[in-house]
């Protein structure tokens, strides 16, 4: 059914969450073993922490910036990039900040929560070098703090990514969720925007989500790379 819908859709959008990256070796956030079980996000992944707990903030993100350099895209990332080149998908909306979609070759990616692949000065906005951050050079020449270019708790989503995601969701006829708990607003509204606009909604996630009852197809307890590989093989046999 998924293969048929994908093959027949005029515009397919893919929405990815942390579960997309766990198969590359990155930890997720909200599962029983996720990052938020070890750290309180509202304490460390926040503007308040950047301003008032700089040492703890930098240590947390130093580890995360390092971690994304050690992992590579898995087969699922590569298949999505290939589908984009073949015209099978219009674009990707992602909650992930690891840059793995782009590394795999995807070009139309709306990064709702920013990226750990870039850093900038909180004060002047100047782009900074990752190696300087790793060496814990956390002050800009202007005196501002150097930070990862991710969205922290207390910040708004980047306008362009939000607008791109809104457009993709409003005009697609197939919306595929991969590895998201769909528990974070406003990102979790995009599947509903697509559904209300008439798109079929597919949710592929290890665990159930609060939006499963809106979906036309739900796949649980299967690896994303495995599902995408099976669909890709079926597409080649059509």
PDB file of C-alpha atoms in Angstrom:
ATOM      1  CA  UNK A   1       0.000   0.000   0.000  1.00  0.00           C
ATOM      2  CA  UNK A   2       2.793   2.454   0.904  1.00  0.00           C
ATOM      3  CA  UNK A   3       4.634   1.658  -2.336  1.00  0.00           C
ATOM      4  CA  UNK A   4       1.490   2.199  -4.403  1.00  0.00           C
ATOM      5  CA  UNK A   5       0.665   5.488  -2.718  1.00  0.00           C
ATOM      6  CA  UNK A   6       4.235   6.749  -3.114  1.00  0.00           C
ATOM      7  CA  UNK A   7       4.372   5.766  -6.762  1.00  0.00           C
ATOM      8  CA  UNK A   8       1.031   7.433  -7.540  1.00  0.00           C
ATOM      9  CA  UNK A   9       1.398  10.600  -5.447  1.00  0.00           C
ATOM     10  CA  UNK A  10       1.895  13.932  -7.181  1.00  0.00           C
ATOM     11  CA  UNK A  11       3.651  15.491  -4.176  1.00  0.00           C
ATOM     12  CA  UNK A  12       5.087  13.503  -1.261  1.00  0.00           C
ATOM     13  CA  UNK A  13       6.544  15.114   1.848  1.00  0.00           C
ATOM     14  CA  UNK A  14       8.621  13.278   4.453  1.00  0.00           C
ATOM     15  CA  UNK A  15       8.715  14.392   8.094  1.00  0.00           C
ATOM     16  CA  UNK A  16      11.536  12.998  10.236  1.00  0.00           C
ATOM     17  CA  UNK A  17      12.241  12.907  13.965  1.00  0.00           C
ATOM     18  CA  UNK A  18      14.889  11.496  16.266  1.00  0.00           C
ATOM     19  CA  UNK A  19      13.945   7.906  15.397  1.00  0.00           C
ATOM     20  CA  UNK A  20      15.331   8.534  11.913  1.00  0.00           C
ATOM     21  CA  UNK A  21      18.778   9.145  13.386  1.00  0.00           C
ATOM     22  CA  UNK A  22      18.924   6.423  16.029  1.00  0.00           C
ATOM     23  CA  UNK A  23      19.759   3.907  13.293  1.00  0.00           C
ATOM     24  CA  UNK A  24      22.896   5.961  12.629  1.00  0.00           C
ATOM     25  CA  UNK A  25      23.858   5.660  16.283  1.00  0.00           C
ATOM     26  CA  UNK A  26      22.552   8.930  17.710  1.00  0.00           C
ATOM     27  CA  UNK A  27      20.412   8.726  20.861  1.00  0.00           C
ATOM     28  CA  UNK A  28      16.786   9.843  20.716  1.00  0.00           C
ATOM     29  CA  UNK A  29      15.107  12.086  23.251  1.00  0.00           C
ATOM     30  CA  UNK A  30      11.858  10.798  24.669  1.00  0.00           C
ATOM     31  CA  UNK A  31      12.165   7.008  24.736  1.00  0.00           C
ATOM     32  CA  UNK A  32      12.963   5.150  27.948  1.00  0.00           C
ATOM     33  CA  UNK A  33      16.689   5.473  27.186  1.00  0.00           C
ATOM     34  CA  UNK A  34      16.600   8.873  25.465  1.00  0.00           C
ATOM     35  CA  UNK A  35      18.612  11.991  26.240  1.00  0.00           C
ATOM     36  CA  UNK A  36      15.810  13.662  28.173  1.00  0.00           C
ATOM     37  CA  UNK A  37      15.905  10.816  30.716  1.00  0.00           C
ATOM     38  CA  UNK A  38      19.482  11.846  31.498  1.00  0.00           C
ATOM     39  CA  UNK A  39      19.118  15.635  31.235  1.00  0.00           C
ATOM     40  CA  UNK A  40      16.340  18.132  31.867  1.00  0.00           C
ATOM     41  CA  UNK A  41      15.917  19.895  28.493  1.00  0.00           C
ATOM     42  CA  UNK A  42      14.347  22.979  30.017  1.00  0.00           C
ATOM     43  CA  UNK A  43      17.513  23.412  32.083  1.00  0.00           C
ATOM     44  CA  UNK A  44      20.264  22.677  29.568  1.00  0.00           C
ATOM     45  CA  UNK A  45      18.727  23.133  26.105  1.00  0.00           C
ATOM     46  CA  UNK A  46      17.405  26.598  26.806  1.00  0.00           C
ATOM     47  CA  UNK A  47      18.129  30.284  26.445  1.00  0.00           C
ATOM     48  CA  UNK A  48      18.173  30.504  30.215  1.00  0.00           C
ATOM     49  CA  UNK A  49      20.999  27.957  30.408  1.00  0.00           C
ATOM     50  CA  UNK A  50      22.968  29.783  27.709  1.00  0.00           C
ATOM     51  CA  UNK A  51      22.679  33.007  29.685  1.00  0.00           C
ATOM     52  CA  UNK A  52      22.969  31.704  33.248  1.00  0.00           C
ATOM     53  CA  UNK A  53      24.525  28.202  33.176  1.00  0.00           C
ATOM     54  CA  UNK A  54      27.068  28.691  30.401  1.00  0.00           C
ATOM     55  CA  UNK A  55      29.516  26.014  31.593  1.00  0.00           C
ATOM     56  CA  UNK A  56      26.844  23.275  31.791  1.00  0.00           C
ATOM     57  CA  UNK A  57      25.285  24.437  28.514  1.00  0.00           C
ATOM     58  CA  UNK A  58      28.597  24.302  26.659  1.00  0.00           C
ATOM     59  CA  UNK A  59      29.535  20.904  28.082  1.00  0.00           C
ATOM     60  CA  UNK A  60      26.194  19.432  26.996  1.00  0.00           C
ATOM     61  CA  UNK A  61      26.438  20.838  23.472  1.00  0.00           C
ATOM     62  CA  UNK A  62      30.141  20.124  23.128  1.00  0.00           C
ATOM     63  CA  UNK A  63      29.284  16.436  23.456  1.00  0.00           C
ATOM     64  CA  UNK A  64      26.419  16.756  20.977  1.00  0.00           C
ATOM     65  CA  UNK A  65      28.489  18.689  18.399  1.00  0.00           C
ATOM     66  CA  UNK A  66      31.154  15.998  18.667  1.00  0.00           C
ATOM     67  CA  UNK A  67      28.634  13.167  18.402  1.00  0.00           C
ATOM     68  CA  UNK A  68      27.190  14.286  15.059  1.00  0.00           C
ATOM     69  CA  UNK A  69      30.675  14.247  13.536  1.00  0.00           C
ATOM     70  CA  UNK A  70      31.077  10.575  14.421  1.00  0.00           C
ATOM     71  CA  UNK A  71      27.969   9.216  12.701  1.00  0.00           C
ATOM     72  CA  UNK A  72      27.055   8.742   9.059  1.00  0.00           C
ATOM     73  CA  UNK A  73      23.744   8.583   7.202  1.00  0.00           C
ATOM     74  CA  UNK A  74      22.185   5.126   7.126  1.00  0.00           C
ATOM     75  CA  UNK A  75      20.508   3.431   4.180  1.00  0.00           C
ATOM     76  CA  UNK A  76      17.199   5.150   4.877  1.00  0.00           C
ATOM     77  CA  UNK A  77      18.767   8.602   4.521  1.00  0.00           C
ATOM     78  CA  UNK A  78      20.340   7.554   1.218  1.00  0.00           C
ATOM     79  CA  UNK A  79      17.051   6.187  -0.116  1.00  0.00           C
ATOM     80  CA  UNK A  80      15.243   9.445   0.674  1.00  0.00           C
ATOM     81  CA  UNK A  81      17.966  11.403  -1.127  1.00  0.00           C
ATOM     82  CA  UNK A  82      17.614   9.128  -4.141  1.00  0.00           C
ATOM     83  CA  UNK A  83      13.827   9.468  -4.122  1.00  0.00           C
ATOM     84  CA  UNK A  84      14.205  13.236  -4.163  1.00  0.00           C
ATOM     85  CA  UNK A  85      16.454  13.002  -7.237  1.00  0.00           C
ATOM     86  CA  UNK A  86      13.901  10.719  -8.895  1.00  0.00           C
ATOM     87  CA  UNK A  87      11.098  13.187  -8.181  1.00  0.00           C
ATOM     88  CA  UNK A  88       9.297  10.827  -5.813  1.00  0.00           C
ATOM     89  CA  UNK A  89       9.430  13.212  -2.855  1.00  0.00           C
ATOM     90  CA  UNK A  90       9.032  16.975  -2.857  1.00  0.00           C
ATOM     91  CA  UNK A  91      11.027  17.674   0.274  1.00  0.00           C
ATOM     92  CA  UNK A  92      11.855  16.744   3.849  1.00  0.00           C
ATOM     93  CA  UNK A  93      10.721  18.462   7.033  1.00  0.00           C
ATOM     94  CA  UNK A  94      12.966  17.461   9.915  1.00  0.00           C
ATOM     95  CA  UNK A  95      13.078  17.979  13.658  1.00  0.00           C
ATOM     96  CA  UNK A  96      16.637  16.617  13.639  1.00  0.00           C
ATOM     97  CA  UNK A  97      19.693  18.828  14.010  1.00  0.00           C
ATOM     98  CA  UNK A  98      22.357  16.363  12.834  1.00  0.00           C
ATOM     99  CA  UNK A  99      22.526  17.308   9.134  1.00  0.00           C
ATOM    100  CA  UNK A 100      22.413  13.647   8.057  1.00  0.00           C
ATOM    101  CA  UNK A 101      19.791  14.236   5.355  1.00  0.00           C
ATOM    102  CA  UNK A 102      22.018  16.765   3.601  1.00  0.00           C
ATOM    103  CA  UNK A 103      25.075  14.566   4.069  1.00  0.00           C
ATOM    104  CA  UNK A 104      23.198  11.764   2.307  1.00  0.00           C
ATOM    105  CA  UNK A 105      22.401  14.072  -0.607  1.00  0.00           C
ATOM    106  CA  UNK A 106      18.958  15.531   0.126  1.00  0.00           C
ATOM    107  CA  UNK A 107      18.758  19.188  -0.918  1.00  0.00           C
ATOM    108  CA  UNK A 108      15.234  20.350  -0.033  1.00  0.00           C
ATOM    109  CA  UNK A 109      15.304  20.039   3.770  1.00  0.00           C
ATOM    110  CA  UNK A 110      13.416  22.299   6.188  1.00  0.00           C
ATOM    111  CA  UNK A 111      15.347  22.108   9.465  1.00  0.00           C
ATOM    112  CA  UNK A 112      12.719  23.141  12.001  1.00  0.00           C
ATOM    113  CA  UNK A 113      15.066  23.028  14.974  1.00  0.00           C
ATOM    114  CA  UNK A 114      18.242  24.278  13.299  1.00  0.00           C
ATOM    115  CA  UNK A 115      21.497  22.351  13.031  1.00  0.00           C
ATOM    116  CA  UNK A 116      24.497  21.295  15.089  1.00  0.00           C
ATOM    117  CA  UNK A 117      26.610  21.483  11.929  1.00  0.00           C
ATOM    118  CA  UNK A 118      26.838  25.268  12.227  1.00  0.00           C
ATOM    119  CA  UNK A 119      27.685  27.640  15.069  1.00  0.00           C
ATOM    120  CA  UNK A 120      27.225  31.356  15.440  1.00  0.00           C
ATOM    121  CA  UNK A 121      27.660  34.247  17.856  1.00  0.00           C
ATOM    122  CA  UNK A 122      24.576  34.889  19.958  1.00  0.00           C
ATOM    123  CA  UNK A 123      25.231  38.655  19.802  1.00  0.00           C
ATOM    124  CA  UNK A 124      26.465  39.546  16.307  1.00  0.00           C
ATOM    125  CA  UNK A 125      25.305  36.430  14.421  1.00  0.00           C
ATOM    126  CA  UNK A 126      28.685  35.766  12.804  1.00  0.00           C
ATOM    127  CA  UNK A 127      29.219  32.142  11.729  1.00  0.00           C
ATOM    128  CA  UNK A 128      31.882  30.363  13.762  1.00  0.00           C
ATOM    129  CA  UNK A 129      34.226  27.426  13.235  1.00  0.00           C
ATOM    130  CA  UNK A 130      33.337  24.097  14.835  1.00  0.00           C
ATOM    131  CA  UNK A 131      36.936  23.412  15.811  1.00  0.00           C
ATOM    132  CA  UNK A 132      37.074  26.585  17.888  1.00  0.00           C
ATOM    133  CA  UNK A 133      33.953  25.511  19.754  1.00  0.00           C
ATOM    134  CA  UNK A 134      35.404  22.058  20.407  1.00  0.00           C
ATOM    135  CA  UNK A 135      38.494  23.770  21.861  1.00  0.00           C
ATOM    136  CA  UNK A 136      35.993  25.576  24.120  1.00  0.00           C
ATOM    137  CA  UNK A 137      36.660  28.979  22.617  1.00  0.00           C
ATOM    138  CA  UNK A 138      33.193  30.200  23.470  1.00  0.00           C
ATOM    139  CA  UNK A 139      33.586  33.956  23.157  1.00  0.00           C
ATOM    140  CA  UNK A 140      33.301  35.967  19.929  1.00  0.00           C
ATOM    141  CA  UNK A 141      35.541  38.942  19.157  1.00  0.00           C
ATOM    142  CA  UNK A 142      32.475  41.092  19.865  1.00  0.00           C
ATOM    143  CA  UNK A 143      32.202  39.610  23.351  1.00  0.00           C
ATOM    144  CA  UNK A 144      29.121  37.515  22.575  1.00  0.00           C
ATOM    145  CA  UNK A 145      28.711  33.816  23.309  1.00  0.00           C
ATOM    146  CA  UNK A 146      29.376  31.231  20.581  1.00  0.00           C
ATOM    147  CA  UNK A 147      26.604  28.646  20.361  1.00  0.00           C
ATOM    148  CA  UNK A 148      25.276  25.908  18.082  1.00  0.00           C
ATOM    149  CA  UNK A 149      22.767  27.096  15.473  1.00  0.00           C
ATOM    150  CA  UNK A 150      19.925  25.091  16.969  1.00  0.00           C
ATOM    151  CA  UNK A 151      16.558  26.203  18.350  1.00  0.00           C
ATOM    152  CA  UNK A 152      16.631  26.310  22.130  1.00  0.00           C
ATOM    153  CA  UNK A 153      13.685  26.142  24.487  1.00  0.00           C
ATOM    154  CA  UNK A 154      12.417  29.696  24.677  1.00  0.00           C
ATOM    155  CA  UNK A 155      13.196  30.488  21.022  1.00  0.00           C
ATOM    156  CA  UNK A 156      10.931  30.555  17.984  1.00  0.00           C
ATOM    157  CA  UNK A 157      11.384  28.259  15.007  1.00  0.00           C
ATOM    158  CA  UNK A 158      13.363  29.809  12.118  1.00  0.00           C
ATOM    159  CA  UNK A 159      10.985  31.666   9.800  1.00  0.00           C
ATOM    160  CA  UNK A 160      12.186  30.201   6.501  1.00  0.00           C
ATOM    161  CA  UNK A 161      12.124  26.598   7.724  1.00  0.00           C
ATOM    162  CA  UNK A 162       8.648  27.119   9.181  1.00  0.00           C
ATOM    163  CA  UNK A 163       7.347  28.706   5.979  1.00  0.00           C
ATOM    164  CA  UNK A 164       8.879  25.969   3.811  1.00  0.00           C
ATOM    165  CA  UNK A 165       7.366  23.277   6.038  1.00  0.00           C
ATOM    166  CA  UNK A 166       3.963  24.967   5.956  1.00  0.00           C
ATOM    167  CA  UNK A 167       4.023  25.170   2.153  1.00  0.00           C
ATOM    168  CA  UNK A 168       5.139  21.567   1.725  1.00  0.00           C
ATOM    169  CA  UNK A 169       2.452  20.320   4.112  1.00  0.00           C
ATOM    170  CA  UNK A 170      -0.347  22.365   2.561  1.00  0.00           C
ATOM    171  CA  UNK A 171       0.215  21.212  -1.012  1.00  0.00           C
ATOM    172  CA  UNK A 172       1.193  17.544  -0.737  1.00  0.00           C
ATOM    173  CA  UNK A 173      -1.069  14.553  -1.285  1.00  0.00           C
ATOM    174  CA  UNK A 174       1.095  12.087   0.680  1.00  0.00           C
ATOM    175  CA  UNK A 175       2.729  12.875   4.028  1.00  0.00           C
ATOM    176  CA  UNK A 176       5.093  10.292   5.560  1.00  0.00           C
ATOM    177  CA  UNK A 177       6.248  10.571   9.179  1.00  0.00           C
ATOM    178  CA  UNK A 178       9.465   8.722  10.000  1.00  0.00           C
ATOM    179  CA  UNK A 179      10.639   8.292  13.570  1.00  0.00           C
ATOM    180  CA  UNK A 180       8.821  11.074  15.394  1.00  0.00           C
ATOM    181  CA  UNK A 181       6.758  10.838  18.560  1.00  0.00           C
ATOM    182  CA  UNK A 182       4.772  13.831  17.227  1.00  0.00           C
ATOM    183  CA  UNK A 183       4.668  15.259  20.729  1.00  0.00           C
ATOM    184  CA  UNK A 184       6.436  18.587  20.121  1.00  0.00           C
ATOM    185  CA  UNK A 185       4.445  21.632  19.043  1.00  0.00           C
ATOM    186  CA  UNK A 186       4.298  23.381  16.663  1.00  0.00           C
ATOM    187  CA  UNK A 187       6.164  20.783  14.572  1.00  0.00           C
ATOM    188  CA  UNK A 188       3.510  18.137  15.225  1.00  0.00           C
ATOM    189  CA  UNK A 189       0.914  20.288  13.482  1.00  0.00           C
ATOM    190  CA  UNK A 190       2.359  19.722  10.018  1.00  0.00           C
ATOM    191  CA  UNK A 191       0.948  16.176   9.637  1.00  0.00           C
ATOM    192  CA  UNK A 192      -2.468  17.567  10.585  1.00  0.00           C
ATOM    193  CA  UNK A 193      -2.128  20.437   8.098  1.00  0.00           C
ATOM    194  CA  UNK A 194      -1.405  17.885   5.371  1.00  0.00           C
ATOM    195  CA  UNK A 195      -4.261  15.636   6.456  1.00  0.00           C
ATOM    196  CA  UNK A 196      -6.749  18.514   6.541  1.00  0.00           C
ATOM    197  CA  UNK A 197      -5.614  19.520   3.036  1.00  0.00           C
ATOM    198  CA  UNK A 198      -6.555  16.029   1.787  1.00  0.00           C
ATOM    199  CA  UNK A 199      -3.226  14.183   1.938  1.00  0.00           C
ATOM    200  CA  UNK A 200      -2.875  10.569   2.988  1.00  0.00           C
ATOM    201  CA  UNK A 201      -0.933  10.321   6.254  1.00  0.00           C
ATOM    202  CA  UNK A 202       1.522   7.514   6.999  1.00  0.00           C
ATOM    203  CA  UNK A 203       3.243   7.220  10.386  1.00  0.00           C
ATOM    204  CA  UNK A 204       6.252   4.925  10.763  1.00  0.00           C
ATOM    205  CA  UNK A 205       7.611   4.937  14.301  1.00  0.00           C
ATOM    206  CA  UNK A 206       8.882   2.371  16.804  1.00  0.00           C
ATOM    207  CA  UNK A 207       6.166   3.328  19.293  1.00  0.00           C
ATOM    208  CA  UNK A 208       2.607   4.592  18.887  1.00  0.00           C
ATOM    209  CA  UNK A 209       1.970   8.350  18.674  1.00  0.00           C
ATOM    210  CA  UNK A 210      -0.905  10.600  19.710  1.00  0.00           C
ATOM    211  CA  UNK A 211      -1.712  11.199  16.033  1.00  0.00           C
ATOM    212  CA  UNK A 212      -1.963   7.551  14.974  1.00  0.00           C
ATOM    213  CA  UNK A 213      -5.758   7.731  14.837  1.00  0.00           C
ATOM    214  CA  UNK A 214      -5.492  10.367  12.094  1.00  0.00           C
ATOM    215  CA  UNK A 215      -3.231   8.187   9.943  1.00  0.00           C
ATOM    216  CA  UNK A 216      -4.235   6.152   6.911  1.00  0.00           C
ATOM    217  CA  UNK A 217      -1.408   3.723   7.676  1.00  0.00           C
ATOM    218  CA  UNK A 218       0.612   3.145  10.854  1.00  0.00           C
ATOM    219  CA  UNK A 219       3.745   0.975  11.021  1.00  0.00           C
ATOM    220  CA  UNK A 220       5.254   0.282  14.458  1.00  0.00           C
ATOM    221  CA  UNK A 221       8.107  -1.850  15.753  1.00  0.00           C
ATOM    222  CA  UNK A 222      10.067  -1.853  12.498  1.00  0.00           C
ATOM    223  CA  UNK A 223      13.309  -0.087  11.636  1.00  0.00           C
ATOM    224  CA  UNK A 224      12.887   2.837   9.268  1.00  0.00           C
ATOM    225  CA  UNK A 225      15.802   1.784   7.066  1.00  0.00           C
ATOM    226  CA  UNK A 226      14.256  -1.675   6.726  1.00  0.00           C
ATOM    227  CA  UNK A 227      10.857  -0.274   5.704  1.00  0.00           C
ATOM    228  CA  UNK A 228      12.309   2.194   3.203  1.00  0.00           C
ATOM    229  CA  UNK A 229      14.562  -0.480   1.698  1.00  0.00           C
ATOM    230  CA  UNK A 230      11.594  -2.801   1.178  1.00  0.00           C
ATOM    231  CA  UNK A 231       9.574  -0.023  -0.477  1.00  0.00           C
ATOM    232  CA  UNK A 232      12.531   0.935  -2.680  1.00  0.00           C
ATOM    233  CA  UNK A 233      12.911  -2.648  -3.861  1.00  0.00           C
ATOM    234  CA  UNK A 234       9.201  -2.807  -4.673  1.00  0.00           C
ATOM    235  CA  UNK A 235       9.409   0.442  -6.614  1.00  0.00           C
ATOM    236  CA  UNK A 236      12.186  -1.008  -8.770  1.00  0.00           C
ATOM    237  CA  UNK A 237      10.037  -4.032  -9.572  1.00  0.00           C
ATOM    238  CA  UNK A 238       7.065  -1.972 -10.780  1.00  0.00           C
TER     239      UNK A 238
END
